[in-house]
Amino acid sequence: MSDATSTIIFEHPLNEKMRSWLRIESSLQQLEKQRHLDSQASSLSFFRTIAELIEILDRGEVRSELLKELDRQQVKLKLWLGAPNADTDMIQNLAKQLKECSIALNQGPRISQHIKEDRIISMVRQRLSIPGGCCSFDLPTLHLWLYLPQSVRDESVKAWLGSLLPLKQALESILDLIRQSTVFTPKISHNGFYQDNADEADLLRLKLDVVPNALIYPQVSGYKTRFAIRFLPMDSERIVPAHLSFELACC
């Protein structure tokens, strides 16, 4: 972005649960943008992303963690109903949405089961770890599949992503509530450094101005209740201002 008045938001997870959720969210967003498989290059990008997603989902108890968080957020919404000037209709609609997400996620099959068992995805996954291992002579089945009508491939992708819909909806609802749970507040770093307590937060969000001639990014270290931020220039020849203004939300 070249506009000097524009801003950018950096996010940093404060626990493994949030780290996993952000990676899943990123993979799902990439899959949505890559879903039109009209060439070998675009198809391999899609399959590589879906293979990475499967690995993330296989590493931990993603569904159980999401279900726990959905329950926790529903309890918080009930408490908000008793707050002065609470928007009752909005809170009740959110609670209904979370309950529907919980039911869909709990009643469905294992999150990655459908895509893991798909023949095309399985074959491509086995070759992705081999450099250049997805040539037409390595995967003649994929080569043939890519010559099928676009509508056939679109239906396959629709089924694959459809199987991930309960995960996508639950994760979007949770992350949206977490991100909106805290507003950004102005902060100032001194000599490119800032530290504070996170108070049981799951996620740090930093908002920085994008200045084309002085691009600066945050390097965050922290876990659970304590964190530190060091601001660094993208160009090593430039210097970070002694007093840098930014905005911070501990969600």
Short mmCIF file of C-alpha atoms in Angstrom, two decimals:
data_model
loop_
_atom_site.label_atom_id
_atom_site.label_comp_id
_atom_site.label_asym_id
_atom_site.label_seq_id
_atom_site.Cartn_x
_atom_site.Cartn_y
_atom_site.Cartn_z
CA MET A 1 0.00 0.00 0.00
CA SER A 2 1.45 3.36 -1.05
CA ASP A 3 -0.97 5.67 0.78
CA ALA A 4 0.96 7.38 3.60
CA THR A 5 -2.20 7.56 5.76
CA SER A 6 -3.00 3.86 5.53
CA THR A 7 -2.57 1.46 8.44
CA ILE A 8 -1.70 -2.19 8.80
CA ILE A 9 -2.70 -4.62 11.56
CA PHE A 10 -0.25 -7.23 12.82
CA GLU A 11 -1.52 -10.12 14.95
CA HIS A 12 0.44 -12.31 17.36
CA PRO A 13 -0.99 -15.38 19.19
CA LEU A 14 -0.30 -15.69 22.91
CA ASN A 15 -0.95 -19.44 23.17
CA GLU A 16 -0.78 -22.56 21.01
CA LYS A 17 -4.54 -22.72 20.61
CA MET A 18 -4.67 -19.28 19.00
CA ARG A 19 -1.55 -20.00 16.95
CA SER A 20 -3.30 -23.03 15.44
CA TRP A 21 -6.54 -21.12 14.82
CA LEU A 22 -4.80 -18.29 12.98
CA ARG A 23 -2.98 -20.77 10.76
CA ILE A 24 -6.23 -22.59 9.99
CA GLU A 25 -7.94 -19.29 9.21
CA SER A 26 -5.12 -18.33 6.84
CA SER A 27 -5.31 -21.69 5.05
CA LEU A 28 -9.09 -21.47 4.64
CA GLN A 29 -8.81 -17.96 3.22
CA GLN A 30 -6.16 -19.10 0.74
CA LEU A 31 -8.27 -22.07 -0.36
CA GLU A 32 -11.21 -19.78 -1.06
CA LYS A 33 -9.04 -17.58 -3.30
CA GLN A 34 -7.44 -20.59 -5.00
CA ARG A 35 -10.64 -22.53 -5.64
CA HIS A 36 -10.80 -21.89 -9.42
CA LEU A 37 -8.50 -24.68 -10.65
CA ASP A 38 -7.92 -23.80 -14.29
CA SER A 39 -4.26 -24.81 -14.66
CA GLN A 40 -1.65 -27.11 -13.17
CA ALA A 41 -0.03 -24.17 -11.36
CA SER A 42 -3.26 -23.01 -9.71
CA SER A 43 -4.22 -26.58 -8.87
CA LEU A 44 -0.89 -27.33 -7.18
CA SER A 45 -1.20 -24.14 -5.11
CA PHE A 46 -4.64 -25.29 -3.97
CA PHE A 47 -3.50 -28.84 -3.16
CA ARG A 48 -0.42 -27.58 -1.32
CA THR A 49 -2.58 -25.36 0.86
CA ILE A 50 -5.09 -28.12 1.58
CA ALA A 51 -2.24 -30.50 2.46
CA GLU A 52 -0.88 -27.94 4.94
CA LEU A 53 -4.36 -27.55 6.43
CA ILE A 54 -4.68 -31.31 6.92
CA GLU A 55 -1.35 -31.35 8.77
CA ILE A 56 -2.48 -28.56 11.10
CA LEU A 57 -5.81 -30.27 11.79
CA ASP A 58 -4.07 -33.58 12.53
CA ARG A 59 -1.70 -32.09 15.10
CA GLY A 60 -4.14 -31.31 17.88
CA GLU A 61 -7.66 -31.49 19.22
CA VAL A 62 -8.93 -28.65 17.06
CA ARG A 63 -12.61 -29.57 17.21
CA SER A 64 -12.68 -30.03 21.00
CA GLU A 65 -10.87 -26.71 21.51
CA LEU A 66 -13.32 -24.92 19.23
CA LEU A 67 -16.31 -26.48 20.98
CA LYS A 68 -14.95 -25.38 24.37
CA GLU A 69 -14.47 -21.84 23.07
CA LEU A 70 -17.96 -21.75 21.58
CA ASP A 71 -19.37 -22.72 24.99
CA ARG A 72 -17.18 -20.11 26.71
CA GLN A 73 -18.32 -17.37 24.37
CA GLN A 74 -21.97 -18.30 24.89
CA VAL A 75 -21.50 -17.95 28.66
CA LYS A 76 -19.95 -14.50 28.13
CA LEU A 77 -22.89 -13.44 25.97
CA LYS A 78 -25.33 -14.45 28.72
CA LEU A 79 -23.41 -12.21 31.14
CA TRP A 80 -23.58 -9.33 28.66
CA LEU A 81 -27.37 -9.55 28.68
CA GLY A 82 -27.34 -8.19 32.22
CA ALA A 83 -25.18 -5.21 31.34
CA PRO A 84 -26.75 -1.72 31.25
CA ASN A 85 -27.91 -0.62 27.79
CA ALA A 86 -27.11 -4.04 26.35
CA ASP A 87 -28.30 -4.67 22.79
CA THR A 88 -30.48 -7.67 23.62
CA ASP A 89 -31.39 -8.55 20.04
CA MET A 90 -27.78 -8.52 18.85
CA ILE A 91 -26.58 -10.60 21.80
CA GLN A 92 -29.35 -13.16 21.34
CA ASN A 93 -28.60 -13.42 17.61
CA LEU A 94 -24.91 -13.97 18.36
CA ALA A 95 -25.74 -16.61 20.94
CA LYS A 96 -27.99 -18.39 18.44
CA GLN A 97 -25.24 -18.27 15.81
CA LEU A 98 -22.70 -19.77 18.23
CA LYS A 99 -25.11 -22.51 19.24
CA GLU A 100 -25.75 -23.44 15.61
CA CYS A 101 -21.99 -23.53 14.94
CA SER A 102 -21.49 -25.77 17.96
CA ILE A 103 -24.19 -28.22 16.84
CA ALA A 104 -22.86 -28.39 13.26
CA LEU A 105 -19.28 -28.90 14.42
CA ASN A 106 -20.20 -31.49 17.04
CA GLN A 107 -22.50 -33.58 14.86
CA GLY A 108 -20.31 -33.66 11.76
CA PRO A 109 -17.60 -36.21 10.97
CA ARG A 110 -13.96 -35.62 11.84
CA ILE A 111 -13.02 -32.23 10.42
CA SER A 112 -10.43 -33.39 7.88
CA GLN A 113 -11.96 -36.80 7.15
CA HIS A 114 -13.56 -35.98 3.79
CA ILE A 115 -10.54 -34.25 2.27
CA LYS A 116 -8.08 -36.81 3.66
CA GLU A 117 -10.00 -39.69 2.10
CA ASP A 118 -10.36 -38.06 -1.32
CA ARG A 119 -8.35 -39.94 -3.94
CA ILE A 120 -7.07 -36.93 -5.87
CA ILE A 121 -6.02 -35.02 -2.74
CA SER A 122 -4.38 -38.10 -1.26
CA MET A 123 -2.32 -38.78 -4.39
CA VAL A 124 -1.11 -35.20 -4.69
CA ARG A 125 -0.23 -35.00 -0.97
CA GLN A 126 2.08 -37.97 -1.33
CA ARG A 127 4.09 -36.20 -4.04
CA LEU A 128 4.22 -32.66 -2.63
CA SER A 129 7.24 -33.39 -0.42
CA ILE A 130 9.27 -34.43 -3.49
CA PRO A 131 10.87 -31.50 -5.38
CA GLY A 132 9.12 -31.30 -8.74
CA GLY A 133 7.23 -34.46 -7.81
CA CYS A 134 3.90 -33.41 -9.33
CA CYS A 135 4.83 -33.56 -13.03
CA SER A 136 2.39 -35.22 -15.42
CA PHE A 137 4.46 -38.41 -15.51
CA ASP A 138 4.42 -38.56 -11.69
CA LEU A 139 0.67 -37.94 -11.41
CA PRO A 140 -1.05 -39.01 -14.64
CA THR A 141 -4.38 -39.16 -12.80
CA LEU A 142 -4.11 -35.48 -11.86
CA HIS A 143 -3.00 -34.67 -15.40
CA LEU A 144 -6.17 -36.33 -16.70
CA TRP A 145 -8.36 -34.69 -14.04
CA LEU A 146 -7.14 -31.27 -15.14
CA TYR A 147 -8.44 -32.00 -18.64
CA LEU A 148 -11.97 -32.61 -17.38
CA PRO A 149 -14.53 -29.82 -17.91
CA GLN A 150 -14.13 -26.89 -15.54
CA SER A 151 -17.59 -27.56 -14.12
CA VAL A 152 -16.50 -31.03 -12.97
CA ARG A 153 -13.48 -29.65 -11.14
CA ASP A 154 -15.60 -26.88 -9.64
CA GLU A 155 -17.99 -29.48 -8.21
CA SER A 156 -15.09 -31.37 -6.62
CA VAL A 157 -13.72 -28.21 -5.03
CA LYS A 158 -17.20 -27.25 -3.83
CA ALA A 159 -17.54 -30.64 -2.09
CA TRP A 160 -14.08 -30.38 -0.51
CA LEU A 161 -14.63 -26.89 0.83
CA GLY A 162 -18.19 -27.73 1.80
CA SER A 163 -16.89 -30.43 4.14
CA LEU A 164 -14.86 -27.71 5.90
CA LEU A 165 -17.81 -25.34 6.28
CA PRO A 166 -18.62 -26.22 9.95
CA LEU A 167 -14.98 -25.55 10.82
CA LYS A 168 -14.94 -22.30 8.85
CA GLN A 169 -18.16 -20.95 10.36
CA ALA A 170 -17.18 -21.85 13.93
CA LEU A 171 -13.70 -20.38 13.59
CA GLU A 172 -14.94 -17.18 11.94
CA SER A 173 -17.51 -16.63 14.69
CA ILE A 174 -14.98 -17.21 17.47
CA LEU A 175 -12.19 -15.08 16.01
CA ASP A 176 -14.61 -12.28 15.16
CA LEU A 177 -15.82 -12.13 18.78
CA ILE A 178 -12.27 -12.29 20.15
CA ARG A 179 -11.04 -9.53 17.83
CA GLN A 180 -13.97 -7.28 18.72
CA SER A 181 -13.71 -7.94 22.46
CA THR A 182 -11.14 -5.16 22.95
CA VAL A 183 -10.71 -1.77 21.31
CA PHE A 184 -7.38 -0.40 20.12
CA THR A 185 -5.69 2.02 22.52
CA PRO A 186 -2.82 4.44 21.73
CA LYS A 187 0.65 3.38 22.88
CA ILE A 188 4.20 4.71 22.47
CA SER A 189 7.36 2.64 22.19
CA HIS A 190 10.66 3.99 23.51
CA ASN A 191 13.75 3.39 21.42
CA GLY A 192 11.83 0.79 19.45
CA PHE A 193 10.77 -1.23 22.51
CA TYR A 194 7.50 -1.80 24.38
CA GLN A 195 6.43 -4.37 26.98
CA ASP A 196 3.33 -4.99 29.05
CA ASN A 197 1.06 -7.61 30.61
CA ALA A 198 -1.55 -9.38 28.50
CA ASP A 199 -3.95 -10.27 31.35
CA GLU A 200 -5.02 -13.70 30.07
CA ALA A 201 -5.46 -12.47 26.50
CA ASP A 202 -5.31 -14.88 23.56
CA LEU A 203 -4.27 -12.46 20.85
CA LEU A 204 -2.27 -9.28 20.41
CA ARG A 205 -3.29 -6.89 17.64
CA LEU A 206 -1.03 -3.99 16.66
CA LYS A 207 -2.03 -1.18 14.33
CA LEU A 208 0.75 0.77 12.64
CA ASP A 209 0.79 3.59 10.13
CA VAL A 210 2.29 2.60 6.79
CA VAL A 211 4.87 5.22 5.84
CA PRO A 212 6.50 4.34 2.49
CA ASN A 213 9.83 5.98 3.35
CA ALA A 214 10.05 4.47 6.84
CA LEU A 215 8.57 0.97 6.80
CA ILE A 216 8.59 -0.51 10.31
CA TYR A 217 7.31 -3.84 11.57
CA PRO A 218 6.89 -5.34 15.08
CA GLN A 219 8.74 -8.40 16.31
CA VAL A 220 6.68 -9.82 19.17
CA SER A 221 7.84 -12.20 21.85
CA GLY A 222 5.42 -13.29 24.51
CA TYR A 223 3.34 -16.07 25.93
CA LYS A 224 0.22 -16.06 28.09
CA THR A 225 0.45 -13.01 30.41
CA ARG A 226 3.64 -11.19 29.41
CA PHE A 227 4.81 -9.83 26.09
CA ALA A 228 7.45 -7.57 24.57
CA ILE A 229 7.45 -5.77 21.23
CA ARG A 230 10.53 -4.64 19.37
CA PHE A 231 10.01 -2.44 16.34
CA LEU A 232 12.43 -2.93 13.48
CA PRO A 233 12.94 -1.15 10.16
CA MET A 234 12.30 -3.14 6.99
CA ASP A 235 15.42 -1.48 5.55
CA SER A 236 18.39 -2.09 7.87
CA GLU A 237 19.88 1.29 6.92
CA ARG A 238 16.98 3.20 8.47
CA ILE A 239 16.44 3.98 12.15
CA VAL A 240 13.31 3.46 14.25
CA PRO A 241 12.08 6.72 15.85
CA ALA A 242 12.89 7.11 19.54
CA HIS A 243 9.17 7.55 20.23
CA LEU A 244 6.95 5.54 17.91
CA SER A 245 3.16 5.81 18.18
CA PHE A 246 1.04 2.75 17.55
CA GLU A 247 -2.25 1.20 18.69
CA LEU A 248 -2.61 -2.01 20.64
CA ALA A 249 -5.46 -4.38 21.51
CA CYS A 250 -5.02 -7.34 23.89
CA CYS A 251 -7.93 -9.60 22.95
#
